PDB file of C-alpha atoms in Angstrom:
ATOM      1  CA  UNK A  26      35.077 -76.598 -35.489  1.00  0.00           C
ATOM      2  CA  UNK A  27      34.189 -79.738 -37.889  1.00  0.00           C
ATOM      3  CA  UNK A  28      31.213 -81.696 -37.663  1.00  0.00           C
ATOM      4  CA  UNK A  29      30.991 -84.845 -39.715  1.00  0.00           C
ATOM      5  CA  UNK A  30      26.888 -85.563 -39.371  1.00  0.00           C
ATOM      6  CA  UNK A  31      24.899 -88.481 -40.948  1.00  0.00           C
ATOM      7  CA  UNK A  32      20.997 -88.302 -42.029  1.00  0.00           C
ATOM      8  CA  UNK A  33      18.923 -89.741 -40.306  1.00  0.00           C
ATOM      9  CA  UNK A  34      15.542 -90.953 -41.624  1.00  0.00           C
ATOM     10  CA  UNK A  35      12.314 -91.677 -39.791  1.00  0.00           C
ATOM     11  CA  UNK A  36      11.013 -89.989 -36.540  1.00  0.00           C
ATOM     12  CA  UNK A  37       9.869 -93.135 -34.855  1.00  0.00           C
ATOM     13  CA  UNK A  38      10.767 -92.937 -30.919  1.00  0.00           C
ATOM     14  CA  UNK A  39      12.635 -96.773 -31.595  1.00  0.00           C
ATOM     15  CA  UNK A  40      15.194 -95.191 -33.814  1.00  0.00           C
ATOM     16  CA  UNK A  41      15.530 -92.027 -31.681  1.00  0.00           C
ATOM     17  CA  UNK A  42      16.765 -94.583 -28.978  1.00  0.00           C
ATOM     18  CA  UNK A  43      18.350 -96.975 -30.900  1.00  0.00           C
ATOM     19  CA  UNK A  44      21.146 -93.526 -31.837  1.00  0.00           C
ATOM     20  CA  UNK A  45      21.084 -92.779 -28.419  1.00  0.00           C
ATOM     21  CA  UNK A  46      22.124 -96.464 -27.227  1.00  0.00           C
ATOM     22  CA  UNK A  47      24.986 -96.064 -29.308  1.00  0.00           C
ATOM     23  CA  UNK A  48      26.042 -92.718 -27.786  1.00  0.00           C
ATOM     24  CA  UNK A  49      25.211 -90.618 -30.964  1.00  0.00           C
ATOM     25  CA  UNK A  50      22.789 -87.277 -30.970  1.00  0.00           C
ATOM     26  CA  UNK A  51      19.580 -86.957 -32.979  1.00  0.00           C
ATOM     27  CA  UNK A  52      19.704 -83.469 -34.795  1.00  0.00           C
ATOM     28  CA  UNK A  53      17.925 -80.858 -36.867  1.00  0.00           C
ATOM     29  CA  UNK A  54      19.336 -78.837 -39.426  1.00  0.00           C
ATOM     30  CA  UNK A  55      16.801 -75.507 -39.672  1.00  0.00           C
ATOM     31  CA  UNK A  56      17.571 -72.818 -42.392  1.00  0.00           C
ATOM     32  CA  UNK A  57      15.290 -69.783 -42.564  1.00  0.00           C
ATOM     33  CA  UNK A  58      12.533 -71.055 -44.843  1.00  0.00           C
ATOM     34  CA  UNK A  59      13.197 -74.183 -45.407  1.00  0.00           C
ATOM     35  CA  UNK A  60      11.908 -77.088 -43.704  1.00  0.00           C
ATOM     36  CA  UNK A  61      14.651 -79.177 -40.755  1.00  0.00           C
ATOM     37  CA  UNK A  62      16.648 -81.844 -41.878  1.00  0.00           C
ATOM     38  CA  UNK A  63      16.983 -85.129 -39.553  1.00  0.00           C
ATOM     39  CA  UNK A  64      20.599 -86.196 -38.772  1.00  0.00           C
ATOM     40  CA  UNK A  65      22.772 -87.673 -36.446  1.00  0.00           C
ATOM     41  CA  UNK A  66      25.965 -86.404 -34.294  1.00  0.00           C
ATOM     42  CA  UNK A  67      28.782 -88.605 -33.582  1.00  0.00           C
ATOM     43  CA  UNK A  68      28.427 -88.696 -29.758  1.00  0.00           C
ATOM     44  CA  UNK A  69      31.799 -88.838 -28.832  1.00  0.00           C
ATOM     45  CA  UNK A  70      32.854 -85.890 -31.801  1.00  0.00           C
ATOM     46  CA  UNK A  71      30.564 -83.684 -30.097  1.00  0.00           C
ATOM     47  CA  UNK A  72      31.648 -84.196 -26.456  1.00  0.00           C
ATOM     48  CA  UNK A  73      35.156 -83.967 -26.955  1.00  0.00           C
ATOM     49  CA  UNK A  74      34.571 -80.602 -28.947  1.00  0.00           C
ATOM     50  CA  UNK A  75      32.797 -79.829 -25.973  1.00  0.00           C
ATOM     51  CA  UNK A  76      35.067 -80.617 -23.080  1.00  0.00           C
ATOM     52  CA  UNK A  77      37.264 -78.067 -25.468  1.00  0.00           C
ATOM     53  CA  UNK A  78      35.194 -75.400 -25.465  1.00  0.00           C
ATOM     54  CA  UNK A  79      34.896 -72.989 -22.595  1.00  0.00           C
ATOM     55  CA  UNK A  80      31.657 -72.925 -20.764  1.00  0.00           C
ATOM     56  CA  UNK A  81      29.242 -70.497 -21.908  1.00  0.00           C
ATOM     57  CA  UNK A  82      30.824 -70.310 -25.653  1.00  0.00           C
ATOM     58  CA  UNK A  83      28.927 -72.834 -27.032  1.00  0.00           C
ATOM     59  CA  UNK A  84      26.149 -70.134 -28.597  1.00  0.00           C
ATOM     60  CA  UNK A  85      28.935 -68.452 -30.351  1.00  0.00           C
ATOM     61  CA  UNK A  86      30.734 -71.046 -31.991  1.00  0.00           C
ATOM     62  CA  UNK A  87      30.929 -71.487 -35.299  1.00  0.00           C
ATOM     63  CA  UNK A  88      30.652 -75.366 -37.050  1.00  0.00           C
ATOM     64  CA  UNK A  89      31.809 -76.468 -40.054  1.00  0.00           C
ATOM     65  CA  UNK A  90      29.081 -78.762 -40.704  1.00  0.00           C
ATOM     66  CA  UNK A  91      29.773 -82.313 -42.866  1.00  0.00           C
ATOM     67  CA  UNK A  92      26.628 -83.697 -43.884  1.00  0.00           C
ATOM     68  CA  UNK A  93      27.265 -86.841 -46.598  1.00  0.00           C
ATOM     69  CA  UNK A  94      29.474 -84.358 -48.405  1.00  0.00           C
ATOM     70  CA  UNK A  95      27.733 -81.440 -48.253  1.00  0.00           C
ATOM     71  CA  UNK A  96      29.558 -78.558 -46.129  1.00  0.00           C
ATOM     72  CA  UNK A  97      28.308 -75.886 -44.314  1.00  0.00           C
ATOM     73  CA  UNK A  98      28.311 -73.342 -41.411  1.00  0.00           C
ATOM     74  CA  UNK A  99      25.947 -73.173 -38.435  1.00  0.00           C
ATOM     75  CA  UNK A 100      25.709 -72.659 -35.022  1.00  0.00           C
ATOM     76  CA  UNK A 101      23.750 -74.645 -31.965  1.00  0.00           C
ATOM     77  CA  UNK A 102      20.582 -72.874 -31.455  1.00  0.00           C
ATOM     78  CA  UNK A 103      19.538 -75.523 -29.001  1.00  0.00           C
ATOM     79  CA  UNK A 104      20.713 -78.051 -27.246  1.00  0.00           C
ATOM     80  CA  UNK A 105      18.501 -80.799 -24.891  1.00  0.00           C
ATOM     81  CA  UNK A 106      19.713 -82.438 -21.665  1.00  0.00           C
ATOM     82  CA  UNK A 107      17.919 -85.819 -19.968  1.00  0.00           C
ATOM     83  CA  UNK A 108      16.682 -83.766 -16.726  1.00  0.00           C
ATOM     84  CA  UNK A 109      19.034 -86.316 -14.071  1.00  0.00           C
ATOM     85  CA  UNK A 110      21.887 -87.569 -16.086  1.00  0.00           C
ATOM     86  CA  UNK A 111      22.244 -84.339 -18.149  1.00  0.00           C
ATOM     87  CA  UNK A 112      23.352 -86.414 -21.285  1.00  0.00           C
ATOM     88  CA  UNK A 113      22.352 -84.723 -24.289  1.00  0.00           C
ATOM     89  CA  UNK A 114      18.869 -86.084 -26.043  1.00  0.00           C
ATOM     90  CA  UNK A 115      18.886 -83.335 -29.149  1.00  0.00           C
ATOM     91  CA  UNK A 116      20.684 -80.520 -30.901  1.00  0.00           C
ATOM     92  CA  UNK A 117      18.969 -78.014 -33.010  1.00  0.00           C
ATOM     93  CA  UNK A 118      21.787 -76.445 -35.619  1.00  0.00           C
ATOM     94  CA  UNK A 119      21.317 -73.393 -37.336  1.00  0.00           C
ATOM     95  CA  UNK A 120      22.606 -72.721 -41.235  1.00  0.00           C
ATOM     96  CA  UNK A 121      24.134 -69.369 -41.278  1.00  0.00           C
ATOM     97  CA  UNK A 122      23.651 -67.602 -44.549  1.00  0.00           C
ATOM     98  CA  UNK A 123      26.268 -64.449 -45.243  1.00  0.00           C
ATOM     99  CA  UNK A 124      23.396 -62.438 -45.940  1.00  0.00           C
ATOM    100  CA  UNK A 125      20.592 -63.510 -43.151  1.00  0.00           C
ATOM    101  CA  UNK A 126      20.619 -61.627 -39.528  1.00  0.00           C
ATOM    102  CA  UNK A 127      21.138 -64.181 -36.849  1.00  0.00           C
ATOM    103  CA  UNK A 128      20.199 -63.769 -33.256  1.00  0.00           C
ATOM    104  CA  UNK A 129      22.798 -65.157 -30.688  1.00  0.00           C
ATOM    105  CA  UNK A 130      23.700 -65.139 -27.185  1.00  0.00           C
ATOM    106  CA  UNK A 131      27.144 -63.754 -26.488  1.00  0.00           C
ATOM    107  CA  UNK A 132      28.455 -64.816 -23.289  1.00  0.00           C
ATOM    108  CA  UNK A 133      30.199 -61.882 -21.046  1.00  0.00           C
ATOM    109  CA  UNK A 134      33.823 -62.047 -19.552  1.00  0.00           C
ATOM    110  CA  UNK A 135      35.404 -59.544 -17.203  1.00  0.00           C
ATOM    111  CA  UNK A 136      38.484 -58.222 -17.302  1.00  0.00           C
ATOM    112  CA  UNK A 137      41.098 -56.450 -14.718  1.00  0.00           C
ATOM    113  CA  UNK A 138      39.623 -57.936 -11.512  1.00  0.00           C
ATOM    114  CA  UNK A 139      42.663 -58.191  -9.562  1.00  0.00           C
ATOM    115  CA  UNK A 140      43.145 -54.352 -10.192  1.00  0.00           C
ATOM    116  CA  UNK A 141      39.244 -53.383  -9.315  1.00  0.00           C
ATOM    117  CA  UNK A 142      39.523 -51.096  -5.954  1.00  0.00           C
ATOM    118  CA  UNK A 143      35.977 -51.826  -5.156  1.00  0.00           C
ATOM    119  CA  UNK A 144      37.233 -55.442  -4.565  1.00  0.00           C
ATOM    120  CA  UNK A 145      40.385 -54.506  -3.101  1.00  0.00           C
ATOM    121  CA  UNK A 146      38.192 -52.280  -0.861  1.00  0.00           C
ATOM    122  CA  UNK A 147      36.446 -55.493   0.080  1.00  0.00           C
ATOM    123  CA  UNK A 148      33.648 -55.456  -2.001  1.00  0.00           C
ATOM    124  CA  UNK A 149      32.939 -58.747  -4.915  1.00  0.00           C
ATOM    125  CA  UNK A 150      32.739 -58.740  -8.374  1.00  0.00           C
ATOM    126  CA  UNK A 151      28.811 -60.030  -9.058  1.00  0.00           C
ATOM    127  CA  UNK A 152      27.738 -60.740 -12.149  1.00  0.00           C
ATOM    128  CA  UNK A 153      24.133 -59.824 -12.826  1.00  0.00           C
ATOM    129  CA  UNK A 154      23.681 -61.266 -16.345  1.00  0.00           C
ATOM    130  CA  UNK A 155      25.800 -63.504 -18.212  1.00  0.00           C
ATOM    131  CA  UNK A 156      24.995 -63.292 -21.903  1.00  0.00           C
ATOM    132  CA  UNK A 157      23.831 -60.622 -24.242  1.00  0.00           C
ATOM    133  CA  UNK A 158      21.268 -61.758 -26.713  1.00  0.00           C
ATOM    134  CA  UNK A 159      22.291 -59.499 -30.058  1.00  0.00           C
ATOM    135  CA  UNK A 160      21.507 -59.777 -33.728  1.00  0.00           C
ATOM    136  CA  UNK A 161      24.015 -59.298 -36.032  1.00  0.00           C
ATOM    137  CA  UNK A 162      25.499 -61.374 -39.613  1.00  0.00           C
ATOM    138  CA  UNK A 163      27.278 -64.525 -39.263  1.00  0.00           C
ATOM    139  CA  UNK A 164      30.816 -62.786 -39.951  1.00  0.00           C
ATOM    140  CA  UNK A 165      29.931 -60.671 -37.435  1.00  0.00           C
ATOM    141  CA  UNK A 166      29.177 -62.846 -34.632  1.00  0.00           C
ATOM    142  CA  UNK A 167      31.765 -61.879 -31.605  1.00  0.00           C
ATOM    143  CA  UNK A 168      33.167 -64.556 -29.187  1.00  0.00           C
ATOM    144  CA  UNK A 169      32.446 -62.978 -26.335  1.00  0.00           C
ATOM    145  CA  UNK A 170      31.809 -59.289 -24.897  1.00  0.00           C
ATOM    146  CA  UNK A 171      34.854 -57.925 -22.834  1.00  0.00           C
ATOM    147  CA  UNK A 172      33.971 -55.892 -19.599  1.00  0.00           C
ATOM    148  CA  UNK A 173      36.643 -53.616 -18.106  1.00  0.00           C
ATOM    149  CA  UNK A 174      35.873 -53.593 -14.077  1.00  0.00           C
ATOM    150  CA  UNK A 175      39.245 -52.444 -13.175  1.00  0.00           C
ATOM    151  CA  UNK A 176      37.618 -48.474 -12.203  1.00  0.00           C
ATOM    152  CA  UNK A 177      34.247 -49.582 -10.406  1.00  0.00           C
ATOM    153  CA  UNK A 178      34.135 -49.031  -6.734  1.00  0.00           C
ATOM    154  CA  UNK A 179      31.751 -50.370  -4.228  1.00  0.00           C
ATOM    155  CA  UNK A 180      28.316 -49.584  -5.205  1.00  0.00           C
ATOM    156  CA  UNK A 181      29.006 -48.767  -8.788  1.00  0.00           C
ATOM    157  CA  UNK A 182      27.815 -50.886 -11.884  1.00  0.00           C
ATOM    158  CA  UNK A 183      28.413 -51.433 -15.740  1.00  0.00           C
ATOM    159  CA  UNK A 184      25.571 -51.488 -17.663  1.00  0.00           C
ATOM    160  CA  UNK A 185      24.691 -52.663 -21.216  1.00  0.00           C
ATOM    161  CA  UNK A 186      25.359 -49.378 -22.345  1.00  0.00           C
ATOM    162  CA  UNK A 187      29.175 -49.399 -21.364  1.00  0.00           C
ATOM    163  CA  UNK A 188      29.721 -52.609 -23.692  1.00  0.00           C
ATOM    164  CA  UNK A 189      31.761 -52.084 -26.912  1.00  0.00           C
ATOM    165  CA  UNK A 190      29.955 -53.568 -29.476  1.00  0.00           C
ATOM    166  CA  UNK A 191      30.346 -51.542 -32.595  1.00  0.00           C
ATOM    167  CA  UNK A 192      28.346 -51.048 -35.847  1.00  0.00           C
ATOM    168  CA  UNK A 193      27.432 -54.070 -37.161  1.00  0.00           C
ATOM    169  CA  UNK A 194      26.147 -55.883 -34.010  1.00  0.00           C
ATOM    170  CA  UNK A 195      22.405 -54.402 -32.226  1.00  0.00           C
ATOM    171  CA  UNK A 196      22.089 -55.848 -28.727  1.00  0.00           C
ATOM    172  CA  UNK A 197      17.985 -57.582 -28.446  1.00  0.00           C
ATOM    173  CA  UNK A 198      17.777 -56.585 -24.477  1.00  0.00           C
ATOM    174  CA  UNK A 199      17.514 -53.019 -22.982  1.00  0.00           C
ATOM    175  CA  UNK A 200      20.454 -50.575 -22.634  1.00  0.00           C
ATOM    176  CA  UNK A 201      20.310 -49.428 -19.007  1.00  0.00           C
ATOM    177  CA  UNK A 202      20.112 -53.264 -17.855  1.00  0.00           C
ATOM    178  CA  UNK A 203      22.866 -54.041 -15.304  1.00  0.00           C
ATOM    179  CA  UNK A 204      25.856 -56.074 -16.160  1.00  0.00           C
ATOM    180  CA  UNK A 205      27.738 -56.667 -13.382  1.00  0.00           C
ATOM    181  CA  UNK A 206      27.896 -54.739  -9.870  1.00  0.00           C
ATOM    182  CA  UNK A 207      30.454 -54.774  -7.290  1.00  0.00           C
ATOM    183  CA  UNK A 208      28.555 -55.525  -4.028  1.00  0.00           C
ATOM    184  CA  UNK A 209      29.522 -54.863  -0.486  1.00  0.00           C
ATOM    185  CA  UNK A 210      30.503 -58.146   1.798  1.00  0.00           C
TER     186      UNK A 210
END
């Protein structure tokens, strides 16, 4: 996804409004070790990337960031809401560096729910966690983390364990925590 940012200068709370009476974001730029960069989002860019995106993926995506002419990749590490409106005050971007770990959270899909006999049985599909916080390089970062439920029966769970992750990725949260259950009505 492209980004085309502009810098932004001072941190007075009059300019911070001023961008967000014309509908753009305030941003930082962080890099490991270096100190944040001020900049601004195109407002409308950013939403309609949004509106694209499905919900949840927004950790995982990848942006081609445009700053004055200067391109590189990152990823949001943070994003700020207004607490009634929920229109976005801030975004926090993160430079991804080939070589540099990066922590993310991967957001969880299931699969084969029509075919689960727990829920054919009667029983729903409940999802006990959502995302998986890992660590792994940029090139590395998955979209999402696929979970077969297709074979659980009432009762039974998937666990962090059970995920496919491979090599290169190390999940941050404990292996016996619960993924999804399939719960009795």
């Amino acid at each position: 996804m492209k980004l085309k940012l502009s810098k932004r200068s001072g941190e007075k709370k009059s300019e911070l409004t001023q961008i967000r009476f014309r509908k753009d974001i305030p941003a930082v730029i962080y890099q490991n070790g270096k100190p944040g960069e001020n900049a601004i989002v195109n407002g409308s860019e950013f939403h309609t990337i949004l509106r694209g995106l499905q919900k949840g993926y927004l950790p995982t995506t990848i942006f081609e960031l445009d700053l004055d002419g200067k391109k590189s990749k990152a990823i949001v590490k943070d994003i700020q809401y207004h607490p009634t409106t929920y229109q976005i005050l801030h975004l926090d971007f993160l430079l991804l560096s080939d070589d540099v770990p990066v922590d993310v959270k991967v957001p969880i899909s299931f699969e084969g729910q029509a075919d689960c006999v727990g829920i054919k049985l009667g029983g729903f599909l409940r999802p006990v966690i959502r995302h998986v916080r890992v660590r792994c390089l940029p090139k590395d970062i998955p979209t999402d983390f696929k979970v077969d439920v297709r074979s659980l029966a009432i009762g039974q769970e998937k666990r962090i364990r059970d995920i496919e992750m491979g090599d290169a990725i190390r999940t941050l949260v404990r292996p016996q925590e619960v993924v999804v259950v399939i719960a009795k009505r």
